[in-house]
Coordinates of C-alpha atoms and ligand atoms in Angstrom, one line a residue:
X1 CA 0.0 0.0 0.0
X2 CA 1.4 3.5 -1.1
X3 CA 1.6 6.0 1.9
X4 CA -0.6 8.1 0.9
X5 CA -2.8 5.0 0.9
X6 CA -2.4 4.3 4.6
X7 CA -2.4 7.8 5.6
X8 CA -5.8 7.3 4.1
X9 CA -7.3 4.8 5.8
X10 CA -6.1 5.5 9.2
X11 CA -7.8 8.8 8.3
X12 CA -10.7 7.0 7.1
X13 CA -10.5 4.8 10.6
X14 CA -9.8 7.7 12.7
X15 CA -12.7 9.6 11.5
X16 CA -14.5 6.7 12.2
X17 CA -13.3 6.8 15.8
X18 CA -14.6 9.9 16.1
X19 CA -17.9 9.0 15.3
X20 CA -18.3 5.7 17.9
X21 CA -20.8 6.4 20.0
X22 CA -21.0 6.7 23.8
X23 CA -21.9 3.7 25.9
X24 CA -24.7 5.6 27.3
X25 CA -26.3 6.2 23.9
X26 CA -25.7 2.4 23.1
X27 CA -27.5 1.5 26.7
X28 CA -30.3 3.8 24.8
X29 CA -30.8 1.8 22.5
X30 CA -34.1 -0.2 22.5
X31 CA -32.7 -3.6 21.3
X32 CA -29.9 -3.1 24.1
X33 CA -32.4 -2.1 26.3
X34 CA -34.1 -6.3 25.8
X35 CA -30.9 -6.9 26.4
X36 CA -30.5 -5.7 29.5
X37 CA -33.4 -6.6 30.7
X38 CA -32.8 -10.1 30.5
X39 CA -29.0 -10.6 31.2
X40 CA -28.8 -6.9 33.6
X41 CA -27.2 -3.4 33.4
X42 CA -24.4 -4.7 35.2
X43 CA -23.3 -7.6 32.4
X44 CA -24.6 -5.7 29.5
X45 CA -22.5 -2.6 30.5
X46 CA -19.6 -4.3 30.8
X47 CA -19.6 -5.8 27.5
X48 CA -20.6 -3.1 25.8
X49 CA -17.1 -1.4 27.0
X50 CA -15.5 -4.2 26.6
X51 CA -16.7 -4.0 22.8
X52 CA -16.4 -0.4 21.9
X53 CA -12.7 -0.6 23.3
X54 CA -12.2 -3.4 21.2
X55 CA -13.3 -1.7 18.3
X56 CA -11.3 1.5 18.9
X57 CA -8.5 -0.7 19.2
X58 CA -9.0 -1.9 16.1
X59 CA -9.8 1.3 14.0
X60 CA -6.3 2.8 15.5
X61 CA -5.0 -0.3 14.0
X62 CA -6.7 1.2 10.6
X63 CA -9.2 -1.3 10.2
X64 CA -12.0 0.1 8.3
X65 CA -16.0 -0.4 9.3
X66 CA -18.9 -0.6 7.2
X67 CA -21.0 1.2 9.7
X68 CA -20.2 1.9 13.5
X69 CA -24.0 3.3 14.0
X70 CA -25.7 2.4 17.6
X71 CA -28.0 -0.3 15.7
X72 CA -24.8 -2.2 14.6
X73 CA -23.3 -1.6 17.9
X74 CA -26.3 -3.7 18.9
X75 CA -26.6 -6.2 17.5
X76 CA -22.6 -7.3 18.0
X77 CA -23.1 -6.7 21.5
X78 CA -26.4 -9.3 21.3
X79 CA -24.1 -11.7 19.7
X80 CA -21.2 -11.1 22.3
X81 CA -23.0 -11.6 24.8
X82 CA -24.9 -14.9 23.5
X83 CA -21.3 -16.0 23.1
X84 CA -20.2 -15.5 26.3
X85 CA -23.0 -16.9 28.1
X86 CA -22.2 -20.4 26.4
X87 CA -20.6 -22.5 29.2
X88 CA -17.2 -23.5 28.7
X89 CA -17.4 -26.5 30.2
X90 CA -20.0 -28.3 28.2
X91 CA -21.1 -31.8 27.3
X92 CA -20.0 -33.1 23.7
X93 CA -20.4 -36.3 21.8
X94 CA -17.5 -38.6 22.3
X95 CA -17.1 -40.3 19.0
X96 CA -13.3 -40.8 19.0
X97 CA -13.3 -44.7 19.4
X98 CA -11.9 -44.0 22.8
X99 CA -14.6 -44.7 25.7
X100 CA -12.6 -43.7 28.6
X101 CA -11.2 -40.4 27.1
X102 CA -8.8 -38.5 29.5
X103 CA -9.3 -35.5 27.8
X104 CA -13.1 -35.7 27.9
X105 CA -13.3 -36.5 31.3
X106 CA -13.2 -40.1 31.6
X107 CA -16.4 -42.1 33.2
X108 CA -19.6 -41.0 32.9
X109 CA -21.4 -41.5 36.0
X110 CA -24.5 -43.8 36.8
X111 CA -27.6 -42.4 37.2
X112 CA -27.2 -43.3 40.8
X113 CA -23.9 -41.3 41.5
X114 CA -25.6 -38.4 39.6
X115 CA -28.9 -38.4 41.7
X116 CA -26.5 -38.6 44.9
X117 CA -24.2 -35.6 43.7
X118 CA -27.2 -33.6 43.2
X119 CA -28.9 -34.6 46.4
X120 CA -25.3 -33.9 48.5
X121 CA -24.5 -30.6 46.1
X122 CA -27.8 -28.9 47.3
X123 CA -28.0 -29.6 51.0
X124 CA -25.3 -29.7 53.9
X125 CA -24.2 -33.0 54.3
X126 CA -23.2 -35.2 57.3
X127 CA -19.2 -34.8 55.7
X128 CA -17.1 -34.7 58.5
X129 CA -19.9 -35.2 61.1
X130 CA -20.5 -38.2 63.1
X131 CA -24.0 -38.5 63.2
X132 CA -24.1 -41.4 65.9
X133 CA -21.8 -39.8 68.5
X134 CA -23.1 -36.2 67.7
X135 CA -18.8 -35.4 67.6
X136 CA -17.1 -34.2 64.4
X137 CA -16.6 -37.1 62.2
X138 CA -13.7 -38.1 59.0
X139 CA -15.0 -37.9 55.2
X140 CA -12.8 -41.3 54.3
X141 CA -15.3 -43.3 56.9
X142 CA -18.1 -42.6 54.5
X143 CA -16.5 -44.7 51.8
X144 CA -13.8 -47.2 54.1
X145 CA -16.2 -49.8 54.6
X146 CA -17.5 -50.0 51.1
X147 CA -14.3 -50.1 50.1
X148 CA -13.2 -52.5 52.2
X149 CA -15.9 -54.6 51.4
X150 CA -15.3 -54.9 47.5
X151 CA -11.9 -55.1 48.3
X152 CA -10.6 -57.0 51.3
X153 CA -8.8 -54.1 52.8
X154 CA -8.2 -53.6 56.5
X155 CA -8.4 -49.6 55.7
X156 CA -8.8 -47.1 52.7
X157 CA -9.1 -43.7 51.7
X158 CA -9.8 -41.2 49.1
X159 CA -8.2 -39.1 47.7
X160 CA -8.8 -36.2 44.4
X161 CA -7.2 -38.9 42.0
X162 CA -4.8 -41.8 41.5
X163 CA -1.5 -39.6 40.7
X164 CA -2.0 -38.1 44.0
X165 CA -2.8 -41.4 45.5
X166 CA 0.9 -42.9 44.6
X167 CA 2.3 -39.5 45.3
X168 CA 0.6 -39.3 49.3
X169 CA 1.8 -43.2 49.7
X170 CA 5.2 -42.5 48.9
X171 CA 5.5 -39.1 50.4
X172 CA 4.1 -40.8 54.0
X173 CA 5.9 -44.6 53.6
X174 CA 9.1 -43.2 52.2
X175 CA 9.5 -39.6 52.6
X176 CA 13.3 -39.0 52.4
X177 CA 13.8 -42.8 52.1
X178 CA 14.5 -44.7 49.0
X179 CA 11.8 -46.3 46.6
X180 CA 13.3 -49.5 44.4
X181 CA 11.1 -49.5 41.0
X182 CA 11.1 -52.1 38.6
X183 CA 13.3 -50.2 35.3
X184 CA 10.3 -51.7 33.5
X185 CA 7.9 -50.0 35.6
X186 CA 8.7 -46.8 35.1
X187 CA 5.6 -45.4 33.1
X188 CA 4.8 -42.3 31.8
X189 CA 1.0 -42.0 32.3
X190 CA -0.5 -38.6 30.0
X191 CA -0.8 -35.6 30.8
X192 CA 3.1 -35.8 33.0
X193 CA 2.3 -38.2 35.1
X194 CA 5.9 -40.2 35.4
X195 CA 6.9 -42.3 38.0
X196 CA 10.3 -41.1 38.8
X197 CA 8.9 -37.5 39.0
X198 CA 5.9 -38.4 41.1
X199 CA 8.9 -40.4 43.8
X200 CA 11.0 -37.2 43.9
X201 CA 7.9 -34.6 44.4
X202 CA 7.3 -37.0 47.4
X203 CA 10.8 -36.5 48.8
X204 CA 12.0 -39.6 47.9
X205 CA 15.2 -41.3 46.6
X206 CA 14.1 -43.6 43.5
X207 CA 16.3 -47.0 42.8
X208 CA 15.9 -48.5 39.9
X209 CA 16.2 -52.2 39.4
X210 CA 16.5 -54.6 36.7
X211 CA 16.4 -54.0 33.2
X212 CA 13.7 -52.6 30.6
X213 CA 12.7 -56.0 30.0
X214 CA 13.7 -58.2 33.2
X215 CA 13.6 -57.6 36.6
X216 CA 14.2 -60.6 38.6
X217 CA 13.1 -60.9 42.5
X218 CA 17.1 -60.6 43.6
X219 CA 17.7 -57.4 41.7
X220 CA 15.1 -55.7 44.4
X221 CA 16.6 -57.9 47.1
X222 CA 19.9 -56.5 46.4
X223 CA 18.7 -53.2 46.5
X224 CA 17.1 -53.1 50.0
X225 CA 19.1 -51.3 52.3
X226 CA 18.4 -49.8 55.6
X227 CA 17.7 -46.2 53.9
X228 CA 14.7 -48.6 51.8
X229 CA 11.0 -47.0 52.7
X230 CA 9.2 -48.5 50.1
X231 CA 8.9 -51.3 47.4
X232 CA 6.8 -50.3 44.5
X233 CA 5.2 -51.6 41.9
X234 CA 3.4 -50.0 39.2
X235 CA 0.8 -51.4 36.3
X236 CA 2.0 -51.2 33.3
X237 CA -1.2 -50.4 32.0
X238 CA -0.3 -48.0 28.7
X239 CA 2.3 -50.3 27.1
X240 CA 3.1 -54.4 26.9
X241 CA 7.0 -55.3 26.6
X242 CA 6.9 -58.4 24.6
X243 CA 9.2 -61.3 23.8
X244 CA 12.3 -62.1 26.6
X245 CA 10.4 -60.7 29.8
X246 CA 10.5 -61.0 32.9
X247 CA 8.2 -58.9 36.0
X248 CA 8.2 -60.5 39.4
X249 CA 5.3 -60.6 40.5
X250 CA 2.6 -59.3 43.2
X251 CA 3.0 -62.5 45.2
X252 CA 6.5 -63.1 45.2
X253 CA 7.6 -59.1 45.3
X254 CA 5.3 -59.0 48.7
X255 CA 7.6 -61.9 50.4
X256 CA 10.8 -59.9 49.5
X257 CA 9.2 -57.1 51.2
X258 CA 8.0 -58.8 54.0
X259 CA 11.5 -60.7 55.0
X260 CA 12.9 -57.3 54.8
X261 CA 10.3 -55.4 56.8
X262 CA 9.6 -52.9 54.1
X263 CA 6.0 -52.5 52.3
X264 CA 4.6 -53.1 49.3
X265 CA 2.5 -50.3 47.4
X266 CA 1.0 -51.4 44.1
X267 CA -0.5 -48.5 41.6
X268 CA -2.7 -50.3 39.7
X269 CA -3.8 -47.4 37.4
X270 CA -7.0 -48.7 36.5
X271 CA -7.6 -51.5 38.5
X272 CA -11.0 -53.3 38.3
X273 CA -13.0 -54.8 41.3
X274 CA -14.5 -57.1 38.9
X275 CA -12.8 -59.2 36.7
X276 CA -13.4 -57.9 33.4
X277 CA -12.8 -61.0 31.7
X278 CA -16.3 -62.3 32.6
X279 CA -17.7 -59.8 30.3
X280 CA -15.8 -60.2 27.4
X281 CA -13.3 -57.4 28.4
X282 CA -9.4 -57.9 28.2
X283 CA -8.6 -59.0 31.9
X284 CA -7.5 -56.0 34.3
X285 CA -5.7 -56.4 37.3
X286 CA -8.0 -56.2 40.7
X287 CA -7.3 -54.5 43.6
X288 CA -8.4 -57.3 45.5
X289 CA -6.1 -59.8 44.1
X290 CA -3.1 -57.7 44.6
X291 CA -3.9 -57.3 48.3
X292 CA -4.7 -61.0 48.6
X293 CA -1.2 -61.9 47.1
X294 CA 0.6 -59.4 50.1
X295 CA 0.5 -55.8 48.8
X296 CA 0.5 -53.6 52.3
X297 CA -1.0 -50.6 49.8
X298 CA -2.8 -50.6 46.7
X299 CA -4.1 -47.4 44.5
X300 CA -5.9 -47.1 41.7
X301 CA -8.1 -44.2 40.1
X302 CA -11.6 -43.3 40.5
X303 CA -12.8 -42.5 36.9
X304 CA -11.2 -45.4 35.0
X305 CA -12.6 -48.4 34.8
X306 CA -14.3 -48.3 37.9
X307 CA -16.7 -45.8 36.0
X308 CA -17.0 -43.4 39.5
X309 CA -15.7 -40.0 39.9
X310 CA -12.3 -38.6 39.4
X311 CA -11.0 -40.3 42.4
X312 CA -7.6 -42.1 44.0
X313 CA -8.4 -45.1 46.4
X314 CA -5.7 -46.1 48.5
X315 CA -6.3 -49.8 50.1
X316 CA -4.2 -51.5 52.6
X317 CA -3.3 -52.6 56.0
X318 CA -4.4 -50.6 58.3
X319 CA -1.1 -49.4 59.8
X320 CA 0.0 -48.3 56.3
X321 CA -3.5 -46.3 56.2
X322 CA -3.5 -44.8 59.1
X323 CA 0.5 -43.4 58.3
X324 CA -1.0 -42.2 54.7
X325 CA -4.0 -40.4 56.0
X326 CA -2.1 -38.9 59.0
X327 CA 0.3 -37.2 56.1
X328 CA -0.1 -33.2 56.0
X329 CA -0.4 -33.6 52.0
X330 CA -3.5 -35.6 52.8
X331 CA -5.5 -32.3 53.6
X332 CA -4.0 -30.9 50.5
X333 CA -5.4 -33.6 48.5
X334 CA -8.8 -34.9 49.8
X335 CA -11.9 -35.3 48.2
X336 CA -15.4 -33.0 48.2
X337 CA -18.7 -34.3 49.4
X338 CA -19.5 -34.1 45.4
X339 CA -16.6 -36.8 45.1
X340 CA -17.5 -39.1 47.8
X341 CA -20.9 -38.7 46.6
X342 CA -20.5 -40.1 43.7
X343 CA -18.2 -42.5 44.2
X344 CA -20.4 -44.1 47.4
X345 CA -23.0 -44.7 45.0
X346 CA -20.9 -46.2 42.2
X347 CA -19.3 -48.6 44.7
X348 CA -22.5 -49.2 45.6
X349 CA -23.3 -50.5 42.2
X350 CA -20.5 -53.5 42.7
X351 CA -22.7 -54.9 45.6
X352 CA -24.9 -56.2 42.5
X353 CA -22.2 -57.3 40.2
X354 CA -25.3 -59.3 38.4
X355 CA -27.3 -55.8 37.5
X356 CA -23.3 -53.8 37.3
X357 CA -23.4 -54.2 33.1
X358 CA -26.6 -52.6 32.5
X359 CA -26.5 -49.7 35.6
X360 CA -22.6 -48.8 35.3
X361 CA -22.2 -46.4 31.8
X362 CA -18.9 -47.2 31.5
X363 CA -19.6 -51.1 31.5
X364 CA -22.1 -50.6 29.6
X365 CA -20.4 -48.8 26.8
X366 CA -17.5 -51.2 27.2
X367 CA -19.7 -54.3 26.7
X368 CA -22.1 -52.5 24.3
X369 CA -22.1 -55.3 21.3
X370 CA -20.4 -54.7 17.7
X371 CA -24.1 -55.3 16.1
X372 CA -26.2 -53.1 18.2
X373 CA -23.4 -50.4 17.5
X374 CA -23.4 -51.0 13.7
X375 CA -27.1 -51.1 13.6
X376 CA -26.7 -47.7 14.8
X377 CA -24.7 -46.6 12.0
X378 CA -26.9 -47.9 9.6
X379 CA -29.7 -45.5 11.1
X380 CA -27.2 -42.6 11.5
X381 CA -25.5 -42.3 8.6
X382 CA -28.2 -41.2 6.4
X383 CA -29.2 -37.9 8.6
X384 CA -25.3 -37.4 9.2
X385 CA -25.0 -37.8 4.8
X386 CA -27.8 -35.1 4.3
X387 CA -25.7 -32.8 6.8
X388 CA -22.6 -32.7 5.7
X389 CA -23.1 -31.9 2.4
X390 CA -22.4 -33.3 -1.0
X391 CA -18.5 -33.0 -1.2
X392 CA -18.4 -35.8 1.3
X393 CA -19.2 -39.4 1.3
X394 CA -20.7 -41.1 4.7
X395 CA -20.8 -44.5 4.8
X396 CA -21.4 -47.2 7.5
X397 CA -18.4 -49.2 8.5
X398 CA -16.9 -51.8 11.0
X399 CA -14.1 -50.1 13.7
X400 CA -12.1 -50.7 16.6
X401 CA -12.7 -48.9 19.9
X402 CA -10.3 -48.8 22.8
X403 CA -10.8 -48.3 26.4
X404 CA -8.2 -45.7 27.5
X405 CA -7.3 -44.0 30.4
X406 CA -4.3 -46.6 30.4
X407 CA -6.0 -49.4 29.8
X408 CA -4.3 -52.1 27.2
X409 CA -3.6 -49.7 23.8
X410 CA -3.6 -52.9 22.0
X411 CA -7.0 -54.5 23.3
X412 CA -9.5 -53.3 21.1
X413 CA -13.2 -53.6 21.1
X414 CA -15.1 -54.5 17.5
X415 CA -17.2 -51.5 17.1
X416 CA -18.6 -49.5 14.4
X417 CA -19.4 -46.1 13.3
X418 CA -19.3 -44.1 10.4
X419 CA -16.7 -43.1 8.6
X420 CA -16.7 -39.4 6.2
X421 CA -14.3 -39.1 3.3
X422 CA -14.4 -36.6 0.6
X423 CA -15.8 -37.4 -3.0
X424 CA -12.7 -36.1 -4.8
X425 CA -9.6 -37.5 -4.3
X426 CA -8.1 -33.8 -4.1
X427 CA -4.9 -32.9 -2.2
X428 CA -6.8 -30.6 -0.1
X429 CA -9.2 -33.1 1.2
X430 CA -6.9 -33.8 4.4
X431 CA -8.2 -29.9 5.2
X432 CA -11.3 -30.0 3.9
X433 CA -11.6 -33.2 6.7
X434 CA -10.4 -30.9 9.3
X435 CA -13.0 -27.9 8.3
X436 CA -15.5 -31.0 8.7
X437 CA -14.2 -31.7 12.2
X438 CA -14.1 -28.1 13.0
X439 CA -18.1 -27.7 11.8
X440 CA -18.9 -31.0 13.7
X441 CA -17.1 -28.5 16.9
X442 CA -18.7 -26.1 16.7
X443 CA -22.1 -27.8 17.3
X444 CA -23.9 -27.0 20.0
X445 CA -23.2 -30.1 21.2
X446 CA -19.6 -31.1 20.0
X447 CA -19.2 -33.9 18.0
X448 CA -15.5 -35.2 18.5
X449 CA -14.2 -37.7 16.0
X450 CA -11.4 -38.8 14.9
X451 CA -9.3 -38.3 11.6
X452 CA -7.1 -41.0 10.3
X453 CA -6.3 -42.3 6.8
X454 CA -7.8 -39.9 4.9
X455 CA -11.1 -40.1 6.8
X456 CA -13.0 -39.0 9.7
X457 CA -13.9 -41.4 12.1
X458 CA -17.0 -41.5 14.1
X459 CA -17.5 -44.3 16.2
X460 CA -20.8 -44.6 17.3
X461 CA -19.9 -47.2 20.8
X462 CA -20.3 -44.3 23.1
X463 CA -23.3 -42.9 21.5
X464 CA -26.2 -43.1 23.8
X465 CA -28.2 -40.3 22.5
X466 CA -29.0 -41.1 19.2
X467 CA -32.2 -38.7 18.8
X468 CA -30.1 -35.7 20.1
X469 CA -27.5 -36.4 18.0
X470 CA -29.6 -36.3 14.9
X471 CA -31.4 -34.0 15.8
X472 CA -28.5 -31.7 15.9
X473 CA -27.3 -32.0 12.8
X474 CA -29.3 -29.4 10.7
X475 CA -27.6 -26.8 12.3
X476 CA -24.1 -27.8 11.1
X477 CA -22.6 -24.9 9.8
X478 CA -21.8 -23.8 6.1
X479 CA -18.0 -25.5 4.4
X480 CA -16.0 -22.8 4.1
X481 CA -13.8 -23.3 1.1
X482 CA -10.2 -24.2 2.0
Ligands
PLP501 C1 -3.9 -43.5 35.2 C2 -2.8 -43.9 36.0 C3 -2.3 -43.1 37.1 C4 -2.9 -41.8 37.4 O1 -4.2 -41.9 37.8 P1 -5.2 -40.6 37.8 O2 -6.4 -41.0 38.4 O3 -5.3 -40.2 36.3 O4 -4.5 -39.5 38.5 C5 -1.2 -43.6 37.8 N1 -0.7 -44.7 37.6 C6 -1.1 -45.6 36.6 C7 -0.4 -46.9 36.3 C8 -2.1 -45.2 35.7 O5 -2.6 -46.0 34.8

């Protein structure tokens, strides 16, 4: 642009400026005046600042406007403010294949836990109250016996989730003491959850024994010294080393530990308290069986399998307990009544394991069969064809879902869904698949997929709402041309 060009237009823009008009006369305004009315002067004033400053900004910065009257003042601030008043935390469709999705917020409770959490969220709640003895009372009783119940524990406790469940054991079993791990065992969970990290943030020294693929019960013999606080052992739930391997395991690890006098903690990550096998599933490690073979301290997460809350339960010996809940980090990391809620209600669910398939959503999803799910597809895919518009092809297919949240990578589920390519063969189409994805976002309700091989995936195991979903789909916005 020539200068006299830009001297122009930030003339133009300037003169503009001085035309925007004052926040009182945009208050005035009738439509604004609806607007207040139903959202108040407060909110509305507020925005409207925020607006006209934004707008000011932009016309110093020589950006040019078609009109800046008080009626097109209005009606951005209407849209603004419908914006904003969208909560950010929202419910979505989870069509990526993966049912417990870290990054969607894992399990989706029962309609028990919900009616609980609503029932505790709205009243006060006997929390820390002892309604027997009249005297002030501890939140982890609510849940211990349950716990101990499915599990065979002596003692348990809660905490806000599993990561902070393995860091509160080691911090109060082995705080300044030294922690042998399996070289094996030393996972990386997502989102920076790594083993090593999590035994130094607790102030411990971390030993490493054995090698990536063998560890062998006298390599952690060796390494017990008198400085030892802790033998741990951690599920390798995210990866599988194959071919020459070697793990000691639960049963033997808890007699080295014992002849030495040092415990046992077992993360289990997911853990299961009912053996998943029996349903079909790939087997997961239960909390009860690792207890049973010796462990003095088992923890595994809330919101995984177990389909509760985000949660950490920490079983054991009751000595161990007592030591972990007497810790100062405890405080810092215990549960709300929301949490124990929820997750006294889901446990409450494994008292029936005969009814737990059909009342537990994450067991449900998990066990959901390959021909109900592609049944769904065959209904789906016609609404979702009409939607997306004619540059794309949706057709009904067979997939593979995972569980996540650590659970097996290479156990998947036969599913099916619906998978969206585009017509033409282009070079674009990878975009054009994305500006899909993004439309499918931007739905009031989210639809998440999943792009891969030139497609995007929707797997339909997780979809429970099939009307709502379709339903939905008419308002998917316009392709913008990539
Ligand atoms: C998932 C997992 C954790 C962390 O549990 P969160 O509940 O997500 O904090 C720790 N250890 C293992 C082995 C896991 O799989």
């Amino acid at each position: 642009m020539s200068t006299a060009a830009v001297e122009s237009t930030v003339r133009g823009s300037k003169d503009q400026l001085a035309t925007l008009p004052s926040v009182d006369r945009i208050l005035a305004n009738r439509a604004v005046a609806t607007l207040i009315e139903r959202h108040g002067r407060t909110f509305v004033t507020r925005q409207a600042r925020a607006l006209l400053g934004e707008w000011r900004e932009a016309a110093f910065a020589g950006q040019t406007f078609d009109s800046l009257g008080v009626d097109a003042i209005a009606d951005a601030l209407a849209t603004r403010i419908a914006a904003r008043l969208v909560p950010a935390l929202k419910p979505v469709f989870n069509l990526t294949g993966t049912v417990l999705h870290t990054n969607l917020g894992r399990a989706v409770l029962a309609e028990e836990a919900i009616a609980r959490v609503v029932a505790a969220a709205g009243a006060p709640a006997n929390l820390e109250f002892d309604l027997g003895s009249g005297a002030r009372g501890d939140r982890d009783t609510l849940v211990e016996a349950l716990l101990c119940e499915l599990t065979g524990a002596e003692a348990a406790t809660v905490v806000n989730n599993n990561a902070a469940g393995v860091l509160l054991t080691v911090a109060a079993l082995a705080s300044r003491r030294e922690v042998v791990v399996s070289r094996g065992e030393l996972v990386e969970i997502g989102g920076a959850f790594r083993i090593p990290d999590v035994v130094r943030s607790a102030g411990a020294r971390m030993v490493e024994v054995g090698t990536t693929n063998r560890t062998h019960p006298r390599d952690y013999i060796e390494a017990i010294t008198p400085r030892t606080g802790l033998l741990l052992k951690v599920h390798t739930s995210n990866y599988e080393v194959r071919g020459f391997t070697t793990a000691v395991d639960e049963r033997t690890l808890a007699e080295v530990a014992r002849r030495a006098g040092v415990p046992l903690a077992v993360d289990l990550g997911s853990g299961s308290l009912v053996d998943l096998a029996a349903y079909g599933l790939p087997r997961e490690p239960l909390p009860q069986d690792a207890l049973a073979q010796g462990a003095d301290v088992v923890t595994f997460s809330g919101d995984k399998l177990l389909g509760g809350p985000q949660a950490g339960l920490i079983v054991g010996r009751r000595t161990a307990i007592a030591k972990i809940r007497k810790h100062p980090l405890k405080r810092a990391l215990r549960t709300s009544k929301l949490t124990i809620a929820a997750l006294e209600a889901t446990l409450g669910l494994y008292r029936h394991p005969e009814t737990l398939a059909e009342r537990l959503p994450t067991l449900r999803l998990l066990t959901r069969g390959a021909d109900e799910i592609a049944a769904l597809a065959q209904r789906v895919a016609p609404a979702l064809t009409s939607a997306i518009g004619d540059r794309f092809a949706a057709t009904p297919a067979a997939l593979e879902s995972q569980i996540g949240s650590g659970s097996l990578p290479v156990a998947v589920l036969p599913s099916a869904g619906v998978v969206v390519r585009c017509r033409s063969s282009r070079k674009s189409s990878g975009r054009e698949l994305q500006a899909l994805a993004a439309r499918l976002r931007a739905l009031p309700v989210p639809v998440l997929g999943r792009i891969a091989d030139d497609a995007l995936v929707l797997d339909l195991r997780t979809l429970t709402e099939e009307a709502a979903f379709v339903a939905q789909l008419p308002l998917l916005g316009p392709m913008e041309t990539p």
